């Protein structure tokens, strides 16, 4: 019995086969490769959509945004304490006026101020020791419009797009 020539359903090329195949060997290999790629793609999508991976990815991006925010605020307000006209002694810290827990203002540049370590935490009249005094000083320095803007921004919902925030900070760092 002679092998009957067959035509591949996929590529329409003629091939010889002793079995009842409808697809040539190169097309079979191509189909296997495509299936393998599809499985790998589905597996990657499942990984990327898993809560554990998203939490880990967001955490590292948030830490990167924290560092960028510090650099932008340092660049914006300089390497000096904004509460005194003379150069304070001590290390310069970057302080959040509205707490870091509020994500809508956590990386908002007007929410940051550069302070010496004394005005940040150690002096009797410092941002952490006496917050009401600090608020009055900031309003006197930056104005009531700044405070209203900051409160308005703090009351907005956070859109949870950490990559948009990272892009915003990178643009302001340039």
PDB file of C-alpha atoms in Angstrom:
ATOM      1  CA  UNK A   1       0.000   0.000   0.000  1.00  0.00           C
ATOM      2  CA  UNK A   2       1.426   3.331  -1.055  1.00  0.00           C
ATOM      3  CA  UNK A   3       1.591   6.360   1.171  1.00  0.00           C
ATOM      4  CA  UNK A   4      -0.908   8.802  -0.115  1.00  0.00           C
ATOM      5  CA  UNK A   5       0.270  12.438  -0.416  1.00  0.00           C
ATOM      6  CA  UNK A   6      -1.509  14.733   1.943  1.00  0.00           C
ATOM      7  CA  UNK A   7      -1.937  18.496   2.129  1.00  0.00           C
ATOM      8  CA  UNK A   8      -1.361  20.365   5.367  1.00  0.00           C
ATOM      9  CA  UNK A   9      -4.463  22.095   6.700  1.00  0.00           C
ATOM     10  CA  UNK A  10      -2.415  24.954   8.029  1.00  0.00           C
ATOM     11  CA  UNK A  11       0.163  25.761   5.350  1.00  0.00           C
ATOM     12  CA  UNK A  12      -1.345  23.863   2.358  1.00  0.00           C
ATOM     13  CA  UNK A  13       1.981  22.183   1.557  1.00  0.00           C
ATOM     14  CA  UNK A  14       2.072  18.614   0.381  1.00  0.00           C
ATOM     15  CA  UNK A  15       3.628  16.043   2.683  1.00  0.00           C
ATOM     16  CA  UNK A  16       3.863  12.283   2.932  1.00  0.00           C
ATOM     17  CA  UNK A  17       2.527  10.536   5.937  1.00  0.00           C
ATOM     18  CA  UNK A  18       1.886   6.946   6.867  1.00  0.00           C
ATOM     19  CA  UNK A  19      -0.597   8.028   9.520  1.00  0.00           C
ATOM     20  CA  UNK A  20      -3.824   9.913   9.197  1.00  0.00           C
ATOM     21  CA  UNK A  21      -2.273  13.309   9.976  1.00  0.00           C
ATOM     22  CA  UNK A  22      -3.733  16.522   8.653  1.00  0.00           C
ATOM     23  CA  UNK A  23      -0.876  18.837   9.609  1.00  0.00           C
ATOM     24  CA  UNK A  24       2.781  18.625   8.543  1.00  0.00           C
ATOM     25  CA  UNK A  25       5.558  18.230  11.109  1.00  0.00           C
ATOM     26  CA  UNK A  26       6.884  21.882  10.960  1.00  0.00           C
ATOM     27  CA  UNK A  27       3.339  23.193  11.540  1.00  0.00           C
ATOM     28  CA  UNK A  28       2.904  20.784  14.474  1.00  0.00           C
ATOM     29  CA  UNK A  29       6.081  22.185  16.050  1.00  0.00           C
ATOM     30  CA  UNK A  30       4.812  25.727  15.497  1.00  0.00           C
ATOM     31  CA  UNK A  31       1.473  24.908  17.187  1.00  0.00           C
ATOM     32  CA  UNK A  32       3.294  23.365  20.177  1.00  0.00           C
ATOM     33  CA  UNK A  33       5.511  26.452  20.477  1.00  0.00           C
ATOM     34  CA  UNK A  34       2.479  28.770  20.374  1.00  0.00           C
ATOM     35  CA  UNK A  35       0.674  26.742  23.045  1.00  0.00           C
ATOM     36  CA  UNK A  36       3.751  26.832  25.249  1.00  0.00           C
ATOM     37  CA  UNK A  37       3.990  30.637  24.854  1.00  0.00           C
ATOM     38  CA  UNK A  38       0.275  31.037  25.653  1.00  0.00           C
ATOM     39  CA  UNK A  39       0.647  28.946  28.832  1.00  0.00           C
ATOM     40  CA  UNK A  40       3.666  31.017  29.886  1.00  0.00           C
ATOM     41  CA  UNK A  41       1.742  34.237  29.200  1.00  0.00           C
ATOM     42  CA  UNK A  42      -1.276  33.058  31.246  1.00  0.00           C
ATOM     43  CA  UNK A  43       1.039  32.025  34.084  1.00  0.00           C
ATOM     44  CA  UNK A  44       2.732  35.446  34.054  1.00  0.00           C
ATOM     45  CA  UNK A  45      -0.650  37.242  34.022  1.00  0.00           C
ATOM     46  CA  UNK A  46      -1.770  35.195  37.031  1.00  0.00           C
ATOM     47  CA  UNK A  47       1.457  36.107  38.830  1.00  0.00           C
ATOM     48  CA  UNK A  48       1.157  39.801  37.993  1.00  0.00           C
ATOM     49  CA  UNK A  49      -2.464  39.912  39.161  1.00  0.00           C
ATOM     50  CA  UNK A  50      -1.817  38.074  42.415  1.00  0.00           C
ATOM     51  CA  UNK A  51      -2.280  40.186  45.536  1.00  0.00           C
ATOM     52  CA  UNK A  52       1.051  39.071  46.998  1.00  0.00           C
ATOM     53  CA  UNK A  53       3.035  40.221  43.951  1.00  0.00           C
ATOM     54  CA  UNK A  54       1.100  43.499  43.649  1.00  0.00           C
ATOM     55  CA  UNK A  55       1.705  44.260  47.314  1.00  0.00           C
ATOM     56  CA  UNK A  56       5.445  43.558  46.955  1.00  0.00           C
ATOM     57  CA  UNK A  57       5.722  45.585  43.727  1.00  0.00           C
ATOM     58  CA  UNK A  58       3.763  48.523  45.154  1.00  0.00           C
ATOM     59  CA  UNK A  59       5.861  48.490  48.317  1.00  0.00           C
ATOM     60  CA  UNK A  60       9.140  48.777  46.407  1.00  0.00           C
ATOM     61  CA  UNK A  61       7.712  51.501  44.151  1.00  0.00           C
ATOM     62  CA  UNK A  62       6.413  53.396  47.187  1.00  0.00           C
ATOM     63  CA  UNK A  63       9.863  53.283  48.778  1.00  0.00           C
ATOM     64  CA  UNK A  64      11.373  54.572  45.526  1.00  0.00           C
ATOM     65  CA  UNK A  65       8.779  57.375  45.486  1.00  0.00           C
ATOM     66  CA  UNK A  66       9.648  58.248  49.106  1.00  0.00           C
ATOM     67  CA  UNK A  67      13.316  58.677  48.138  1.00  0.00           C
ATOM     68  CA  UNK A  68      12.407  60.716  45.055  1.00  0.00           C
ATOM     69  CA  UNK A  69      10.064  62.921  47.095  1.00  0.00           C
ATOM     70  CA  UNK A  70      12.849  63.637  49.625  1.00  0.00           C
ATOM     71  CA  UNK A  71      15.226  64.601  46.831  1.00  0.00           C
ATOM     72  CA  UNK A  72      12.652  66.862  45.135  1.00  0.00           C
ATOM     73  CA  UNK A  73      11.816  68.635  48.415  1.00  0.00           C
ATOM     74  CA  UNK A  74      15.534  69.072  49.208  1.00  0.00           C
ATOM     75  CA  UNK A  75      16.079  70.513  45.745  1.00  0.00           C
ATOM     76  CA  UNK A  76      13.015  72.769  46.010  1.00  0.00           C
ATOM     77  CA  UNK A  77      13.625  74.219  49.464  1.00  0.00           C
ATOM     78  CA  UNK A  78      17.374  73.891  49.632  1.00  0.00           C
ATOM     79  CA  UNK A  79      19.758  72.243  52.049  1.00  0.00           C
ATOM     80  CA  UNK A  80      18.850  74.562  54.917  1.00  0.00           C
ATOM     81  CA  UNK A  81      16.270  74.820  57.666  1.00  0.00           C
ATOM     82  CA  UNK A  82      13.251  76.771  56.446  1.00  0.00           C
ATOM     83  CA  UNK A  83      12.269  77.935  59.944  1.00  0.00           C
ATOM     84  CA  UNK A  84      15.310  80.052  60.681  1.00  0.00           C
ATOM     85  CA  UNK A  85      17.103  82.728  58.682  1.00  0.00           C
ATOM     86  CA  UNK A  86      20.487  81.666  60.014  1.00  0.00           C
ATOM     87  CA  UNK A  87      22.010  78.317  59.084  1.00  0.00           C
ATOM     88  CA  UNK A  88      21.026  75.842  61.820  1.00  0.00           C
ATOM     89  CA  UNK A  89      23.517  73.297  62.986  1.00  0.00           C
ATOM     90  CA  UNK A  90      22.545  69.701  62.532  1.00  0.00           C
ATOM     91  CA  UNK A  91      21.472  67.307  59.861  1.00  0.00           C
ATOM     92  CA  UNK A  92      18.704  68.412  57.448  1.00  0.00           C
ATOM     93  CA  UNK A  93      15.538  66.305  57.622  1.00  0.00           C
ATOM     94  CA  UNK A  94      12.555  66.393  55.306  1.00  0.00           C
ATOM     95  CA  UNK A  95       9.261  66.647  57.200  1.00  0.00           C
ATOM     96  CA  UNK A  96       5.723  65.786  56.048  1.00  0.00           C
ATOM     97  CA  UNK A  97       3.293  68.468  57.163  1.00  0.00           C
ATOM     98  CA  UNK A  98       0.298  66.145  56.711  1.00  0.00           C
ATOM     99  CA  UNK A  99       1.124  62.621  57.886  1.00  0.00           C
ATOM    100  CA  UNK A 100       2.646  60.074  55.513  1.00  0.00           C
ATOM    101  CA  UNK A 101      -0.296  57.792  56.204  1.00  0.00           C
ATOM    102  CA  UNK A 102      -2.500  59.985  54.016  1.00  0.00           C
ATOM    103  CA  UNK A 103      -1.495  58.738  50.571  1.00  0.00           C
ATOM    104  CA  UNK A 104      -3.104  61.630  48.670  1.00  0.00           C
ATOM    105  CA  UNK A 105      -0.505  64.031  50.122  1.00  0.00           C
ATOM    106  CA  UNK A 106       2.348  61.647  50.929  1.00  0.00           C
ATOM    107  CA  UNK A 107       4.274  62.495  47.750  1.00  0.00           C
ATOM    108  CA  UNK A 108       2.793  65.961  47.185  1.00  0.00           C
ATOM    109  CA  UNK A 109       5.744  68.384  47.037  1.00  0.00           C
ATOM    110  CA  UNK A 110       4.107  71.308  48.924  1.00  0.00           C
ATOM    111  CA  UNK A 111       3.501  68.833  51.793  1.00  0.00           C
ATOM    112  CA  UNK A 112       7.236  68.720  52.500  1.00  0.00           C
ATOM    113  CA  UNK A 113       9.586  71.083  54.272  1.00  0.00           C
ATOM    114  CA  UNK A 114      13.309  70.880  55.014  1.00  0.00           C
ATOM    115  CA  UNK A 115      14.168  71.291  58.693  1.00  0.00           C
ATOM    116  CA  UNK A 116      17.246  70.924  60.830  1.00  0.00           C
ATOM    117  CA  UNK A 117      17.072  68.009  63.275  1.00  0.00           C
ATOM    118  CA  UNK A 118      16.360  70.427  66.136  1.00  0.00           C
ATOM    119  CA  UNK A 119      13.372  72.072  64.463  1.00  0.00           C
ATOM    120  CA  UNK A 120      12.189  68.686  63.267  1.00  0.00           C
ATOM    121  CA  UNK A 121      12.116  66.795  66.581  1.00  0.00           C
ATOM    122  CA  UNK A 122      14.557  67.898  69.304  1.00  0.00           C
ATOM    123  CA  UNK A 123      13.776  71.518  70.236  1.00  0.00           C
ATOM    124  CA  UNK A 124      10.885  72.411  72.526  1.00  0.00           C
ATOM    125  CA  UNK A 125       9.391  74.330  69.611  1.00  0.00           C
ATOM    126  CA  UNK A 126       9.736  71.770  66.843  1.00  0.00           C
ATOM    127  CA  UNK A 127       7.447  70.197  64.265  1.00  0.00           C
ATOM    128  CA  UNK A 128       6.859  67.052  66.330  1.00  0.00           C
ATOM    129  CA  UNK A 129       7.020  68.530  69.844  1.00  0.00           C
ATOM    130  CA  UNK A 130       4.739  71.525  69.198  1.00  0.00           C
ATOM    131  CA  UNK A 131       2.627  70.985  66.032  1.00  0.00           C
ATOM    132  CA  UNK A 132       0.337  74.008  66.587  1.00  0.00           C
ATOM    133  CA  UNK A 133       3.307  76.376  66.767  1.00  0.00           C
ATOM    134  CA  UNK A 134       4.761  74.700  63.670  1.00  0.00           C
ATOM    135  CA  UNK A 135       1.483  75.141  61.765  1.00  0.00           C
ATOM    136  CA  UNK A 136       1.390  78.855  62.607  1.00  0.00           C
ATOM    137  CA  UNK A 137       5.016  79.250  61.474  1.00  0.00           C
ATOM    138  CA  UNK A 138       4.297  77.503  58.185  1.00  0.00           C
ATOM    139  CA  UNK A 139       1.217  79.657  57.525  1.00  0.00           C
ATOM    140  CA  UNK A 140       3.281  82.751  58.268  1.00  0.00           C
ATOM    141  CA  UNK A 141       6.024  81.530  55.906  1.00  0.00           C
ATOM    142  CA  UNK A 142       3.949  80.134  53.037  1.00  0.00           C
ATOM    143  CA  UNK A 143       0.543  81.787  53.403  1.00  0.00           C
ATOM    144  CA  UNK A 144      -3.035  80.696  53.919  1.00  0.00           C
ATOM    145  CA  UNK A 145      -3.550  79.795  50.247  1.00  0.00           C
ATOM    146  CA  UNK A 146      -0.848  77.122  50.624  1.00  0.00           C
ATOM    147  CA  UNK A 147      -2.622  75.706  53.701  1.00  0.00           C
ATOM    148  CA  UNK A 148      -6.005  75.614  51.931  1.00  0.00           C
ATOM    149  CA  UNK A 149      -4.442  73.886  48.930  1.00  0.00           C
ATOM    150  CA  UNK A 150      -2.800  71.304  51.195  1.00  0.00           C
ATOM    151  CA  UNK A 151      -6.036  70.615  53.108  1.00  0.00           C
ATOM    152  CA  UNK A 152      -7.967  70.323  49.855  1.00  0.00           C
ATOM    153  CA  UNK A 153      -5.408  67.904  48.433  1.00  0.00           C
ATOM    154  CA  UNK A 154      -5.469  65.903  51.683  1.00  0.00           C
ATOM    155  CA  UNK A 155      -9.248  65.484  51.494  1.00  0.00           C
ATOM    156  CA  UNK A 156      -9.121  64.077  47.968  1.00  0.00           C
ATOM    157  CA  UNK A 157      -9.193  60.331  47.375  1.00  0.00           C
ATOM    158  CA  UNK A 158      -5.943  58.727  46.300  1.00  0.00           C
ATOM    159  CA  UNK A 159      -6.158  57.312  42.769  1.00  0.00           C
ATOM    160  CA  UNK A 160      -3.720  54.475  43.659  1.00  0.00           C
ATOM    161  CA  UNK A 161      -1.605  54.948  40.531  1.00  0.00           C
ATOM    162  CA  UNK A 162       1.864  54.820  42.081  1.00  0.00           C
ATOM    163  CA  UNK A 163       3.564  54.873  38.672  1.00  0.00           C
ATOM    164  CA  UNK A 164       1.877  58.197  37.806  1.00  0.00           C
ATOM    165  CA  UNK A 165       3.209  59.610  41.090  1.00  0.00           C
ATOM    166  CA  UNK A 166       6.700  58.308  40.309  1.00  0.00           C
ATOM    167  CA  UNK A 167       6.539  59.994  36.891  1.00  0.00           C
ATOM    168  CA  UNK A 168       5.362  63.270  38.526  1.00  0.00           C
ATOM    169  CA  UNK A 169       8.293  63.188  40.969  1.00  0.00           C
ATOM    170  CA  UNK A 170      10.833  62.367  38.263  1.00  0.00           C
ATOM    171  CA  UNK A 171       9.587  65.329  36.194  1.00  0.00           C
ATOM    172  CA  UNK A 172       9.950  67.645  39.192  1.00  0.00           C
ATOM    173  CA  UNK A 173      13.462  66.373  39.959  1.00  0.00           C
ATOM    174  CA  UNK A 174      14.780  67.516  36.561  1.00  0.00           C
TER     175      UNK A 174
END
